Coordinates of C-alpha atoms in Angstrom, one line a residue:
Chain Z
M1382 CA 42.3 177.1 -123.5
S1383 CA 39.8 178.2 -126.1
S1384 CA 39.0 174.4 -125.2
H1385 CA 38.4 174.6 -122.2
Y1386 CA 34.6 176.8 -122.4
E1387 CA 33.0 176.9 -118.7
A1388 CA 29.8 179.0 -118.5
P1389 CA 30.6 182.6 -117.2
I1390 CA 27.6 182.1 -114.3
R1391 CA 30.3 179.9 -112.5
K1392 CA 32.4 180.9 -110.0
P1393 CA 36.5 180.5 -109.6
L1394 CA 37.4 177.4 -107.7
I1395 CA 40.8 178.2 -107.6
I1396 CA 41.3 181.9 -106.3
G1397 CA 44.1 183.8 -106.6
D1398 CA 46.8 184.2 -109.2
K1399 CA 47.9 180.6 -109.4
N1400 CA 49.7 178.5 -112.2
Y1401 CA 50.6 174.4 -112.4
H1402 CA 53.7 175.4 -109.7
D1403 CA 51.6 177.5 -107.1
V1404 CA 49.9 174.2 -106.8
T1405 CA 52.4 171.9 -105.9
V1406 CA 54.1 174.7 -103.8
D1407 CA 50.8 175.5 -101.9
V1408 CA 50.2 171.3 -101.7
A1409 CA 53.5 170.6 -100.3
A1410 CA 54.6 173.0 -97.9
P1411 CA 52.6 172.1 -94.9
V1412 CA 54.5 168.6 -95.9
E1413 CA 57.8 169.9 -96.2
G1414 CA 57.6 173.1 -93.5
R1415 CA 57.8 172.2 -89.5
A1416 CA 54.7 171.5 -87.5
N1417 CA 53.8 175.2 -85.5
K1418 CA 53.1 175.0 -82.0
Q1419 CA 49.2 174.5 -82.1
W1420 CA 49.8 171.3 -84.5
W1421 CA 51.8 170.0 -81.6
I1422 CA 49.1 171.1 -78.8
A1423 CA 46.3 169.8 -80.9
F1424 CA 48.7 167.0 -81.3
S1425 CA 49.1 165.8 -77.6
I1426 CA 45.3 166.0 -76.5
A1427 CA 44.6 164.2 -79.2
L1428 CA 46.9 161.5 -78.1
A1429 CA 46.3 161.9 -74.4
A1430 CA 42.7 161.0 -74.8
F1431 CA 43.6 158.4 -77.5
L1432 CA 45.9 157.0 -74.5
W1433 CA 42.7 157.0 -72.0
G1434 CA 40.7 155.5 -74.6
V1435 CA 42.9 152.7 -74.8
A1436 CA 43.2 152.3 -70.9
C1437 CA 39.2 152.4 -70.7
V1438 CA 39.4 149.8 -73.5
S1439 CA 42.0 147.4 -71.6
Y1440 CA 39.9 147.7 -68.7
T1441 CA 36.9 146.8 -70.0
V1442 CA 38.5 143.8 -71.7
G1443 CA 40.5 142.3 -68.7
T1444 CA 37.4 143.2 -66.3
G1445 CA 33.7 142.2 -68.5
I1446 CA 31.5 144.6 -70.2
G1447 CA 30.3 145.3 -66.9
T1448 CA 32.0 148.1 -66.1
W1449 CA 29.6 149.8 -69.0
G1450 CA 26.5 151.4 -68.4
S1451 CA 24.3 148.7 -70.9
N1452 CA 22.0 146.3 -68.9
K1453 CA 20.1 143.6 -69.5
T1454 CA 17.3 145.7 -70.9
V1455 CA 19.2 148.1 -72.6
G1456 CA 22.4 145.5 -74.2
W1457 CA 23.6 147.9 -76.4
A1458 CA 24.1 151.6 -76.0
W1459 CA 26.8 153.7 -76.3
D1460 CA 28.9 151.1 -78.1
I1461 CA 26.6 150.8 -81.1
T1462 CA 26.0 154.2 -81.0
N1463 CA 29.2 155.6 -81.2
F1464 CA 29.3 152.5 -84.1
V1465 CA 26.8 153.7 -85.8
W1466 CA 27.7 158.0 -85.5
W1467 CA 31.3 156.7 -86.7
V1468 CA 30.7 155.1 -89.9
G1469 CA 28.2 157.5 -91.0
I1470 CA 30.5 160.3 -90.0
G1471 CA 32.9 158.2 -92.5
H1472 CA 30.1 158.4 -95.4
A1473 CA 30.9 161.7 -96.1
G1474 CA 34.2 161.0 -97.9
T1475 CA 33.2 158.2 -100.6
L1476 CA 30.0 160.7 -101.2
I1477 CA 32.7 163.2 -101.9
S1478 CA 35.1 161.2 -103.9
A1479 CA 32.8 159.0 -105.9
V1480 CA 29.0 160.3 -105.8
L1481 CA 30.0 163.9 -106.9
L1482 CA 33.0 162.3 -109.8
L1483 CA 30.1 160.8 -111.5
F1484 CA 28.2 163.6 -111.4
R1485 CA 31.4 165.8 -112.6
Q1486 CA 31.2 167.8 -109.8
K1487 CA 34.4 169.6 -109.8
W1488 CA 34.3 171.3 -106.5
R1489 CA 35.2 168.3 -104.7
M1490 CA 38.5 168.2 -106.2
A1491 CA 39.7 170.0 -103.4
I1492 CA 38.0 168.3 -101.0
N1493 CA 38.3 164.7 -101.6
R1494 CA 41.6 163.9 -100.3
S1495 CA 40.6 165.1 -97.0
A1496 CA 37.3 163.8 -96.9
E1497 CA 38.8 160.5 -97.6
A1498 CA 40.8 160.8 -95.3
M1499 CA 38.3 161.2 -93.1
T1500 CA 36.4 158.3 -94.5
I1501 CA 39.2 155.8 -93.7
F1502 CA 40.3 157.1 -89.8
S1503 CA 36.3 157.6 -88.9
V1504 CA 35.7 153.8 -90.0
I1505 CA 38.9 152.1 -88.2
Q1506 CA 37.0 154.2 -84.9
A1507 CA 33.9 152.7 -86.2
A1508 CA 35.5 148.8 -86.6
M1509 CA 37.0 148.6 -82.7
F1510 CA 33.2 148.7 -81.3
P1511 CA 32.1 146.0 -82.9
V1512 CA 35.4 144.3 -81.6
F1513 CA 35.3 145.5 -77.7
H1514 CA 31.4 145.9 -77.6
M1515 CA 31.6 141.5 -77.4
G1516 CA 31.8 140.0 -74.1
R1517 CA 34.8 138.1 -75.9
P1518 CA 36.2 140.2 -78.1
W1519 CA 39.3 137.6 -78.1
L1520 CA 37.0 135.0 -80.0
A1521 CA 36.4 137.4 -82.4
Y1522 CA 37.8 135.6 -85.4
W1523 CA 34.8 133.2 -85.1
V1524 CA 32.4 135.8 -86.6
M1525 CA 34.7 134.8 -90.1
P1526 CA 33.8 131.9 -92.1
I1527 CA 37.2 129.8 -92.0
P1528 CA 37.4 125.8 -92.2
N1529 CA 38.1 124.7 -88.8
Q1530 CA 38.7 121.5 -86.5
F1531 CA 34.5 121.7 -84.9
G1532 CA 33.6 119.6 -88.2
S1533 CA 33.9 122.3 -89.8
L1534 CA 32.0 124.4 -87.7
W1535 CA 30.6 127.7 -89.6
V1536 CA 28.8 131.2 -89.5
N1537 CA 25.3 131.6 -89.8
F1538 CA 24.2 134.4 -92.5
N1539 CA 21.4 135.4 -91.3
S1540 CA 22.6 138.1 -88.4
P1541 CA 22.6 142.0 -90.0
L1542 CA 26.0 141.8 -87.6
L1543 CA 27.7 139.1 -89.9
W1544 CA 26.5 141.4 -92.9
D1545 CA 27.8 144.0 -90.7
V1546 CA 31.3 142.1 -90.8
F1547 CA 31.3 141.9 -94.9
A1548 CA 29.8 145.6 -95.1
I1549 CA 32.6 147.6 -93.3
S1550 CA 35.8 145.3 -94.1
T1551 CA 34.7 145.4 -97.6
Y1552 CA 34.1 149.3 -97.0
L1553 CA 37.6 150.0 -95.2
S1554 CA 39.7 148.2 -98.1
V1555 CA 37.6 150.1 -101.0
S1556 CA 38.4 152.9 -99.4
L1557 CA 41.6 152.4 -98.5
V1558 CA 42.6 151.6 -102.0
F1559 CA 40.3 154.1 -103.9
W1560 CA 42.5 156.7 -101.3
W1561 CA 45.9 155.5 -102.1
T1562 CA 45.1 155.0 -105.6
G1563 CA 44.4 158.8 -105.9
L1564 CA 47.4 159.3 -104.2
L1565 CA 50.1 158.0 -106.3
P1566 CA 50.4 161.1 -108.2
D1567 CA 50.6 163.0 -105.4
F1568 CA 53.1 161.3 -103.6
A1569 CA 55.5 160.8 -107.0
M1570 CA 54.8 165.0 -107.0
L1571 CA 56.4 164.8 -103.4
R1572 CA 59.0 162.5 -104.3
D1573 CA 60.4 164.4 -107.1
R1574 CA 60.6 167.7 -104.8
A1575 CA 62.6 165.7 -101.9
I1576 CA 65.4 167.3 -100.5
T1577 CA 66.1 164.9 -97.5
P1578 CA 67.7 161.3 -98.6
F1579 CA 64.8 159.9 -96.3
A1580 CA 62.0 162.2 -97.5
K1581 CA 63.3 161.0 -101.0
R1582 CA 63.0 157.1 -99.7
V1583 CA 59.3 157.8 -98.4
Y1584 CA 57.6 158.9 -100.7
S1585 CA 59.5 157.0 -103.5
I1586 CA 58.3 153.4 -101.6
V1587 CA 54.4 155.1 -100.5
S1588 CA 54.1 156.3 -105.0
F1589 CA 54.6 153.0 -106.1
G1590 CA 57.0 154.3 -109.2
W1591 CA 54.3 156.3 -110.1
S1592 CA 55.9 157.9 -113.5
G1593 CA 52.9 159.8 -114.2
R1594 CA 52.5 158.2 -118.6
A1595 CA 49.6 158.8 -121.1
K1596 CA 48.6 155.1 -120.3
D1597 CA 49.1 155.0 -116.6
W1598 CA 46.8 158.0 -116.4
Q1599 CA 44.7 157.3 -118.5
R1600 CA 44.1 153.4 -116.8
F1601 CA 44.4 156.0 -113.4
E1602 CA 41.4 157.1 -114.6
E1603 CA 39.3 154.3 -115.4
V1604 CA 39.9 153.2 -112.8
S1605 CA 38.7 155.6 -110.2
L1606 CA 35.8 155.7 -112.3
V1607 CA 35.1 152.1 -111.8
L1608 CA 35.7 153.1 -108.5
A1609 CA 33.6 155.5 -108.0
G1610 CA 30.7 153.2 -109.1
L1611 CA 31.3 150.7 -106.8
A1612 CA 31.6 153.0 -104.2
T1613 CA 28.7 154.9 -104.5
P1614 CA 26.3 151.3 -104.3
L1615 CA 28.7 150.5 -101.9
V1616 CA 28.2 153.3 -99.4
L1617 CA 24.8 153.5 -99.7
S1618 CA 24.9 149.5 -99.1
V1619 CA 26.8 149.9 -95.9
H1620 CA 24.7 151.7 -94.0
T1621 CA 21.7 150.6 -95.0
I1622 CA 23.1 147.3 -93.6
V1623 CA 24.2 149.1 -90.7
S1624 CA 20.7 150.2 -90.3
F1625 CA 19.2 146.7 -91.1
D1626 CA 21.1 146.1 -87.5
F1627 CA 17.6 147.7 -86.4
A1628 CA 15.2 147.1 -89.0
T1629 CA 15.4 143.6 -89.1
S1630 CA 14.8 143.7 -85.6
V1631 CA 10.9 142.8 -83.7
I1632 CA 11.6 145.7 -81.6
P1633 CA 9.3 149.0 -81.7
G1634 CA 10.9 151.9 -82.8
W1635 CA 13.2 149.4 -84.2
H1636 CA 11.7 147.8 -87.3
T1637 CA 10.9 150.3 -89.4
T1638 CA 11.2 149.8 -93.4
I1639 CA 12.4 153.4 -93.6
L1640 CA 15.6 152.9 -91.8
P1641 CA 17.8 151.9 -94.6
P1642 CA 17.5 155.2 -97.0
Y1643 CA 17.1 157.7 -93.3
F1644 CA 19.8 156.2 -92.4
V1645 CA 21.6 156.9 -95.7
A1646 CA 20.6 160.4 -95.2
G1647 CA 22.1 160.8 -91.8
A1648 CA 25.5 159.6 -92.5
I1649 CA 25.7 161.9 -95.9
F1650 CA 24.0 164.3 -93.2
S1651 CA 26.6 163.9 -90.6
G1652 CA 29.4 163.7 -92.5
F1653 CA 29.7 166.7 -94.4
A1654 CA 29.2 168.3 -91.0
M1655 CA 31.8 166.8 -89.7
V1656 CA 34.1 167.8 -92.9
N1657 CA 32.7 171.0 -92.9
T1658 CA 34.3 171.2 -89.2
L1659 CA 37.6 169.7 -90.3
L1660 CA 38.5 171.7 -93.4
I1661 CA 37.3 175.2 -91.9
I1662 CA 40.2 174.5 -89.7
M1663 CA 42.3 172.6 -92.3
R1664 CA 42.2 175.7 -94.8
K1665 CA 43.1 178.0 -92.7
L1666 CA 46.1 176.1 -90.5
S1667 CA 47.5 174.8 -94.1
N1668 CA 47.1 178.1 -95.7
L1669 CA 44.9 176.7 -98.4
E1670 CA 42.5 179.1 -98.2
A1671 CA 42.7 179.2 -102.3
Y1672 CA 41.8 176.2 -102.8
I1673 CA 38.4 175.7 -100.0
T1674 CA 36.8 178.4 -100.6
V1675 CA 33.8 179.9 -99.6
Q1676 CA 32.1 178.5 -102.1
H1677 CA 33.1 174.9 -101.2
I1678 CA 31.8 175.5 -98.0
E1679 CA 28.6 177.5 -99.1
L1680 CA 28.0 174.0 -101.7
M1681 CA 28.5 171.7 -98.2
N1682 CA 26.2 173.4 -96.9
I1683 CA 24.0 173.4 -99.1
I1684 CA 24.1 169.2 -99.0
I1685 CA 23.7 169.6 -95.5
M1686 CA 20.6 171.6 -95.9
I1687 CA 19.0 169.0 -98.3
T1688 CA 20.1 166.4 -96.5
G1689 CA 19.0 167.3 -93.0
S1690 CA 15.6 167.9 -94.8
I1691 CA 15.5 164.4 -95.6
V1692 CA 16.2 163.5 -92.4
G1693 CA 13.2 165.8 -91.3
V1694 CA 10.6 163.9 -93.2
A1695 CA 12.0 160.7 -92.2
Y1696 CA 11.4 161.3 -88.3
I1697 CA 7.9 162.9 -89.8
T1698 CA 7.2 159.7 -91.7
E1699 CA 8.0 157.5 -89.0
L1700 CA 5.7 159.4 -86.5
F1701 CA 2.9 159.6 -88.9
I1702 CA 3.2 156.1 -89.6
A1703 CA 3.5 155.0 -85.6
W1704 CA 0.1 157.0 -85.8
Y1705 CA -1.4 155.4 -88.7
S1706 CA -0.3 151.7 -87.9
G1707 CA -2.6 151.5 -85.1
V1708 CA -0.4 149.7 -83.1
E1709 CA 0.5 150.1 -79.7
Y1710 CA 3.6 149.4 -79.1
E1711 CA 5.0 151.4 -82.0
Q1712 CA 2.9 154.7 -80.9
Y1713 CA 3.8 154.7 -77.2
A1714 CA 7.8 153.7 -78.7
F1715 CA 7.3 157.5 -80.2
L1716 CA 5.1 158.5 -77.3
N1717 CA 8.1 157.5 -75.0
R1718 CA 10.2 159.3 -77.1
A1719 CA 8.8 162.4 -77.3
T1720 CA 7.6 162.4 -73.3
G1721 CA 9.4 159.5 -71.6
P1722 CA 12.3 160.5 -69.4
Y1723 CA 14.5 161.0 -72.7
W1724 CA 12.8 163.4 -73.5
W1725 CA 15.2 165.9 -73.5
S1726 CA 17.4 164.4 -75.9
Y1727 CA 14.9 163.7 -78.2
L1728 CA 14.4 167.4 -78.2
L1729 CA 18.2 167.9 -78.6
M1730 CA 17.8 165.1 -82.0
M1731 CA 15.2 167.1 -83.7
T1732 CA 16.3 170.9 -82.6
C1733 CA 20.1 170.0 -83.9
N1734 CA 18.9 168.2 -86.7
V1735 CA 15.8 169.5 -88.3
V1736 CA 15.4 173.7 -87.7
S1737 CA 19.7 173.6 -87.2
P1738 CA 20.3 173.0 -91.5
Q1739 CA 17.3 175.1 -92.0
V1740 CA 19.0 178.1 -91.5
M1741 CA 21.0 177.1 -94.5
W1742 CA 18.1 178.6 -96.7
F1743 CA 19.8 182.0 -96.1
K1744 CA 22.8 183.2 -98.3
K1745 CA 24.1 185.3 -95.7
I1746 CA 24.4 182.4 -93.2
R1747 CA 25.5 179.6 -95.6
T1748 CA 28.0 181.6 -97.1
S1749 CA 29.6 182.8 -93.4
I1750 CA 32.7 180.7 -92.2
Y1751 CA 31.9 181.0 -88.8
V1752 CA 28.2 179.9 -88.5
S1753 CA 29.2 177.1 -90.9
F1754 CA 31.0 175.7 -88.2
V1755 CA 28.9 176.0 -85.7
I1756 CA 26.3 174.5 -87.4
S1757 CA 28.7 171.7 -88.7
I1758 CA 28.8 170.9 -84.8
V1759 CA 26.0 171.2 -83.8
V1760 CA 25.0 168.8 -86.2
N1761 CA 27.3 166.1 -85.1
I1762 CA 25.8 166.0 -81.6
G1763 CA 22.4 166.0 -83.1
M1764 CA 23.2 163.4 -85.4
W1765 CA 24.9 161.3 -82.0
F1766 CA 21.4 162.4 -80.1
E1767 CA 19.9 160.5 -83.3
R1768 CA 21.6 157.6 -82.3
F1769 CA 21.2 157.0 -79.1
V1770 CA 17.5 158.2 -79.2
I1771 CA 16.8 155.0 -81.3
I1772 CA 18.5 152.7 -79.8
V1773 CA 17.8 153.5 -76.2
T1774 CA 14.8 155.1 -76.3
S1775 CA 13.3 151.7 -78.0
L1776 CA 14.8 149.2 -76.0
H1777 CA 14.7 151.1 -72.0
R1778 CA 10.6 150.5 -72.3
D1779 CA 9.1 147.7 -75.2
Y1780 CA 6.8 145.0 -75.0
L1781 CA 7.1 143.7 -71.2
P1782 CA 6.9 146.9 -68.6
S1783 CA 8.1 144.2 -65.9
S1784 CA 11.3 144.8 -67.9
W1785 CA 11.1 148.4 -68.3
T1786 CA 14.4 150.5 -66.7
M1787 CA 17.0 153.3 -67.1
F1788 CA 20.2 153.6 -69.0
Q1789 CA 23.1 155.2 -67.1
P1790 CA 26.2 155.4 -69.2
T1791 CA 29.6 154.6 -67.0
F1792 CA 32.8 156.3 -66.8
V1793 CA 34.6 153.3 -69.3
D1794 CA 31.6 153.9 -71.6
A1795 CA 32.3 157.7 -72.1
G1796 CA 36.1 157.1 -72.2
F1797 CA 36.0 154.5 -75.0
F1798 CA 34.3 157.2 -76.8
I1799 CA 36.7 160.1 -76.2
G1800 CA 39.4 158.0 -76.6
T1801 CA 38.1 157.2 -80.4
I1802 CA 37.9 161.1 -81.1
G1803 CA 41.2 161.4 -79.9
F1804 CA 42.8 158.3 -82.3
F1805 CA 40.6 160.0 -85.4
F1806 CA 42.6 163.7 -84.5
V1807 CA 46.0 161.8 -83.8
L1808 CA 45.3 160.3 -87.7
F1809 CA 43.8 163.4 -88.8
L1810 CA 46.5 165.6 -87.6
L1811 CA 49.2 163.1 -88.6
Y1812 CA 48.0 162.9 -91.7
S1813 CA 48.1 166.5 -92.6
R1814 CA 51.6 167.0 -92.1
S1815 CA 52.4 163.9 -93.7
F1816 CA 50.4 163.9 -96.6
P1817 CA 49.5 166.1 -100.0
V1818 CA 45.8 167.0 -98.3
I1819 CA 45.1 168.2 -101.7
A1820 CA 44.6 165.6 -104.9
Q1821 CA 47.2 168.4 -106.8
A1822 CA 47.0 166.4 -109.9
E1823 CA 42.8 166.5 -109.7
V1824 CA 43.2 170.3 -109.1
K1825 CA 45.5 171.1 -112.1
S1826 CA 42.9 169.3 -114.7
I1827 CA 40.4 172.2 -113.7
M1828 CA 43.2 175.0 -114.1
K1829 CA 42.4 176.2 -117.1
T1830 CA 38.1 175.8 -116.5
S1831 CA 37.7 177.1 -113.0
S1832 CA 40.7 179.4 -111.8
E1833 CA 40.4 183.3 -111.0
T1834 CA 43.5 183.0 -113.3
Y1835 CA 42.3 181.8 -116.5
K1836 CA 38.6 182.7 -115.9
K1837 CA 40.1 186.7 -116.4
L1838 CA 42.1 185.6 -119.2
R1839 CA 39.2 184.3 -120.9
E1840 CA 36.8 187.2 -120.3
Q1841 CA 39.7 189.7 -121.6
G1842 CA 39.9 187.3 -124.4
G1843 CA 36.9 187.4 -125.9
H1844 CA 34.5 184.5 -127.5
D1845 CA 36.5 182.7 -130.2
N1846 CA 34.6 179.8 -132.6
H1847 CA 37.8 178.1 -132.3
S1848 CA 36.0 176.8 -128.8
H1849 CA 32.7 175.4 -130.8
S1850 CA 35.3 173.2 -133.5
E1851 CA 37.1 171.8 -130.9
H1852 CA 33.8 170.9 -128.8
N1853 CA 32.4 168.7 -131.3
H1854 CA 34.7 166.2 -131.7
H1855 CA 33.9 164.8 -128.2
Chain H
M1110 CA 72.1 152.2 -135.4
S1111 CA 71.6 154.4 -132.2
N1112 CA 69.1 154.2 -130.3
K1113 CA 68.8 158.0 -129.6
V1114 CA 65.2 159.6 -128.0
I1115 CA 64.4 163.4 -128.6
H1116 CA 63.3 164.8 -125.2
V1117 CA 61.0 167.5 -126.1
L1118 CA 59.5 169.6 -122.6
Y1119 CA 56.4 171.9 -122.6
N1120 CA 55.1 174.2 -119.8
D1121 CA 51.1 173.7 -121.1
D1122 CA 48.9 171.1 -121.8
D1123 CA 47.3 172.5 -124.1
I1124 CA 50.4 174.0 -126.1
L1125 CA 51.5 169.8 -125.5
M1126 CA 48.4 168.7 -127.5
D1127 CA 48.6 170.9 -130.2
A1128 CA 52.4 169.8 -130.3
V1129 CA 51.4 165.7 -130.5
K1130 CA 48.8 166.0 -133.2
Q1131 CA 51.6 168.1 -135.2
T1132 CA 54.7 165.0 -134.6
R1133 CA 51.8 162.6 -135.2
A1134 CA 50.6 164.2 -138.5
A1135 CA 54.9 164.5 -138.8
H1136 CA 54.4 161.0 -138.9
H1137 CA 57.1 160.5 -136.0
H1138 CA 56.7 158.0 -133.1
I1139 CA 55.7 159.1 -129.8
E1140 CA 57.6 156.8 -127.1
E1141 CA 55.7 157.9 -124.4
I1142 CA 54.1 161.1 -122.8
Y1143 CA 54.9 162.1 -119.0
T1144 CA 52.4 164.5 -117.8
P1145 CA 51.6 165.5 -114.4
F1146 CA 48.3 165.3 -114.1
P1147 CA 45.0 163.3 -116.6
V1148 CA 45.1 165.7 -119.6
H1149 CA 42.1 165.2 -121.1
G1150 CA 42.0 163.9 -125.0
L1151 CA 45.7 163.2 -124.7
D1152 CA 45.1 159.2 -125.1
K1153 CA 43.4 160.1 -127.9
A1154 CA 45.6 162.4 -129.7
M1155 CA 47.9 159.8 -129.2
G1156 CA 46.2 156.7 -130.7
L1157 CA 46.5 154.9 -127.5
A1158 CA 43.7 152.1 -127.5
P1159 CA 40.8 151.8 -124.9
T1160 CA 42.0 150.2 -121.2
R1161 CA 40.2 147.2 -121.0
I1162 CA 40.2 147.4 -117.4
A1163 CA 36.3 148.0 -116.8
I1164 CA 35.7 144.8 -118.5
C1165 CA 37.8 143.1 -116.1
S1166 CA 36.2 144.4 -113.3
F1167 CA 32.9 143.3 -114.4
L1168 CA 34.4 140.4 -114.7
Y1169 CA 35.9 139.9 -110.9
G1170 CA 32.5 140.8 -109.6
L1171 CA 31.2 138.0 -111.5
V1172 CA 33.1 135.8 -109.9
G1173 CA 32.7 137.7 -106.1
L1174 CA 29.1 137.1 -106.8
S1175 CA 29.8 133.2 -107.3
V1176 CA 32.2 132.7 -105.0
A1177 CA 29.2 134.2 -102.3
T1178 CA 26.6 132.0 -103.6
A1179 CA 28.7 129.3 -103.7
M1180 CA 30.1 129.9 -99.6
M1181 CA 26.6 130.4 -98.7
N1182 CA 24.4 127.6 -100.1
F1183 CA 27.3 124.8 -98.9
I1184 CA 27.6 126.4 -95.6
M1185 CA 24.2 127.2 -94.9
I1186 CA 22.0 124.9 -96.8
H1187 CA 24.0 122.3 -97.8
D1188 CA 26.6 121.4 -95.4
W1189 CA 24.6 122.5 -91.9
P1190 CA 20.7 123.0 -93.2
Q1191 CA 19.7 124.6 -89.6
D1192 CA 16.4 126.0 -88.3
I1193 CA 18.0 129.3 -87.2
G1194 CA 14.8 131.3 -86.0
G1195 CA 12.5 129.5 -88.3
K1196 CA 14.7 130.7 -91.6
P1197 CA 13.9 128.7 -94.1
S1198 CA 17.0 126.5 -94.2
F1199 CA 16.0 123.7 -97.7
S1200 CA 16.4 125.3 -100.4
Y1201 CA 18.9 128.5 -101.4
I1202 CA 16.6 129.9 -103.1
Q1203 CA 13.9 130.2 -100.2
N1204 CA 16.5 131.9 -97.5
M1205 CA 17.5 133.7 -100.3
P1206 CA 16.9 137.5 -99.0
A1207 CA 19.0 137.0 -96.3
F1208 CA 22.3 136.4 -98.3
V1209 CA 21.7 139.4 -100.7
P1210 CA 23.4 141.4 -98.2
V1211 CA 26.8 139.4 -98.7
M1212 CA 26.5 138.9 -102.2
F1213 CA 26.4 142.2 -102.8
E1214 CA 29.4 143.3 -100.7
M1215 CA 31.5 140.4 -102.2
T1216 CA 30.6 141.3 -105.7
V1217 CA 32.0 144.8 -105.0
F1218 CA 35.2 143.2 -103.2
F1219 CA 36.2 141.4 -105.9
A1220 CA 35.6 144.1 -108.2
A1221 CA 36.9 146.6 -106.7
H1222 CA 40.6 144.7 -105.0
L1223 CA 40.8 142.8 -108.3
M1224 CA 40.6 145.7 -111.2
V1225 CA 43.0 148.2 -108.4
I1226 CA 45.6 145.0 -107.9
T1227 CA 45.1 144.7 -112.2
F1228 CA 45.8 147.9 -112.4
Y1229 CA 48.9 147.8 -110.5
M1230 CA 50.5 145.0 -112.2
R1231 CA 49.4 146.6 -115.9
S1232 CA 51.1 149.7 -115.2
K1233 CA 54.0 148.3 -113.2
L1234 CA 53.2 150.1 -109.9
W1235 CA 54.4 148.4 -106.6
P1236 CA 55.6 149.6 -103.4
F1237 CA 59.4 149.4 -104.2
K1238 CA 59.4 149.9 -107.8
S1239 CA 61.7 153.3 -108.5
A1240 CA 60.2 155.8 -110.8
E1241 CA 61.0 156.1 -114.6
N1242 CA 60.0 159.9 -115.2
P1243 CA 63.1 161.0 -117.0
D1244 CA 63.1 164.5 -115.5
L1245 CA 61.4 165.4 -112.4
R1246 CA 59.9 168.6 -113.5
T1247 CA 57.3 166.1 -114.9
T1248 CA 55.1 165.7 -111.9
D1249 CA 55.0 169.0 -110.7
D1250 CA 54.1 171.0 -114.3
H1251 CA 56.3 170.6 -117.1
F1252 CA 55.0 167.9 -120.0
L1253 CA 57.4 165.5 -121.6
M1254 CA 57.2 164.0 -124.5
E1255 CA 59.6 161.5 -125.9
V1256 CA 60.1 160.8 -129.6
A1257 CA 62.2 158.0 -131.0
V1258 CA 64.9 159.7 -133.6
S1259 CA 64.7 158.7 -136.8
G1260 CA 66.3 160.2 -140.1
D1261 CA 67.6 164.2 -139.5
E1262 CA 68.1 165.0 -136.2
S1263 CA 68.6 168.6 -136.1
Q1264 CA 66.1 168.8 -138.6
L1265 CA 63.5 166.8 -135.8
V1266 CA 65.1 168.8 -133.3
S1267 CA 63.9 172.3 -135.2
F1268 CA 60.6 170.6 -136.0
F1269 CA 60.0 170.4 -132.3
E1270 CA 61.5 173.5 -130.9
N1271 CA 58.9 175.0 -133.7
T1272 CA 56.0 173.3 -131.0
G1273 CA 56.1 175.6 -128.7
A1274 CA 58.4 173.4 -127.0
V1275 CA 60.2 175.5 -123.6
E1276 CA 63.2 172.2 -124.0
V1277 CA 64.3 170.2 -127.1
K1278 CA 67.4 167.7 -125.8
V1279 CA 68.6 165.1 -127.4
I1280 CA 69.4 161.5 -125.3
E1281 CA 71.3 158.0 -125.9
K1282 CA 68.8 155.7 -124.3
H1283 CA 69.8 152.4 -123.5

C-alpha cells in the first residue's frame, strides 16, 4: 500500500468503508435485482414518447417533409437543431472517457461508463435526423460511394453533409468499440457472479470470454490509451465537421471561422450538463452515492462553468466581429437575433448559457446537488436554443428582403424531437438495468490511492520512506 | 512427466506484486496471472514483453489515410472531374482542403477499428468464446497466480504459502 502515495489534499473518490468485493456487489446490485415501480413508470413514459415519435416519423416519411414547419426560406429548422443538439450531448461521453483518461483524471472512473452510454444513445438519436429530414430517405444509401450501375456515379466529397456521414459513422462506431472493450471485464464479473443459467449465458456471450490475464490487461490498457488518443481528435473533429454545415456556407450569421471551436465548446458544455442530469438521478436510484460523490458533481460543474465561459467569449467575439466587419448583412444578422421576431430565443440562449454557468463560481452552489440538477437542465435548454437561434434566425432573414419569412414548427416537428428523447431514455433505462453502470475494474484500480478507507489507513500508518524507493523505479 | 500447476490465490494486489517478485527471484516459472483489474506494473514485474499494438494502430492509420486519398483522388479528380460550385478539380492538391475532413476521419476509423480487431484476435476474445479464468473469484476480488510444478511439490507449496497467499492448490492440468 505504501506504493500508492497520493497527496493528502485530495479528497476521497470512493466514500465509505469499501473493499474490492463491495465494489463488485454495489455495481452488480442494480443488474441482479428487479426493477422497481419508479423504473417501470419512467420506462413506460419513455416508451410512449418513443412510440409517438415513431408515429410522427412514419407520417413524415409517408406524407412528406411538408408536414413539418420548414419552408422555402427556412429549409433547416428543428431537424438540424435537434441533430446538432444530440450530437453535442454525445460529446461529453468521449470527453470523460478519452480526454480525462489522457489527463489521468481518476474521478472519471466512476462516471465514464454512463457517459459513454450517453454518447452512444444520443448519437443514435442524432443520426436519425440526417436520414429522416431527407425528402427521399429511402435513397439515403446514395450518400455512400458504392460502385453502381449508373456509370459508376459517385458522391461529391466537397459537401460538409457528406463529411457528416463519415464523421458521425466513425464517431458512433469508434465510441461503440471503445465502450464495449471497456465493458468486457465488467461483463466478465457479472458472468462469474450469475446465478441463473440465462444470465450466465448472456453475460458469457457479451464478455467475449474475458479471463483477465496479465497479458490481456497489458493490451487492454494500451488499447484504451490509444483509443483515447484517437477519440480525442475525433470528438473535436466531429463537432467541427458538424459546424462546417454552417461555417462553410455563405449565409450571414453562419459564415464564421469561430464556429468549429465554439461548437465543440458548446458540445462539451451541454454534454456535461446532460451527464450531470443523468448521474444525479442514477446515483440515487441505483444506490451509487459512494462512487458518484458530490466531488464528482462539483468537478463536472467546474467543467460546465469553464466551457460555459468559453461559449460566452465566443458569443461576444461574434458580436464584436459582426460590428467590426463593416458588413451590413452580418451586422443585421446579429441585430435581428437580438431585436428581431425571435429576440426571446436569443435572450433565452444568452441567459441560460452565459449567465447560468457563472453561478458555479460559488462553492455553495456548485456543491449543491439540487442546484446542479436545475442548472444542468437549464444549460440543455439554452444549448437547444443556441442551435435554434444560429439556424433559424440566420435563415429567416438574409440577403433578399423579399425572401424574409418566419418559422413555425408543427406538431410533427415536436413529435419527432419528443420521440428521440423517449428513445434515448428507453435505451438509457434498459442500459441502467442490464449493464454494469460503473466501470468496476477501473474503480478497483484507484481503490488504494483514492478511497476513504485507504486514505484513513495511510493517515494512521503515517509516512514511511519505503514509498519513495518504490516510486523511483518508475 | 506430470503436468501439474500450482494455483496461488491472493486477495490483495500489493501482496501479489511482492509474491511475483519473490517467485521470479526464486526462478519459478509463472505460467499466468489472472486479476480482476489492471494491476499497474504487474507486466513489468512478470517480465512480459511490451505490447506492440500501438505500432499496429499507427500503421492501420496510414492505410486509412491512403485509402481515403486514393478513393477521393479517383472519384473527384480522375473519374468525373466535374465543376461543382466552382471548386477546382484539376488536381488533388488544388481541392485538397475539402478532402481533409474525410482523410482525417478515415485515418481514425482504420486506426481504431483495426487495432481493436487485432486486440480481440491476439487476446482471443470473441462473442462465443468461453471464459478461461480457473477461479470465478478472479473477476471479483481475488488474484490468481499459476506456477508450473517442477522439483519438490511440497516445498513449492510451502514457498507460496509464505508469500501471503490465501489459498494454494495443486492442479493436474490436461
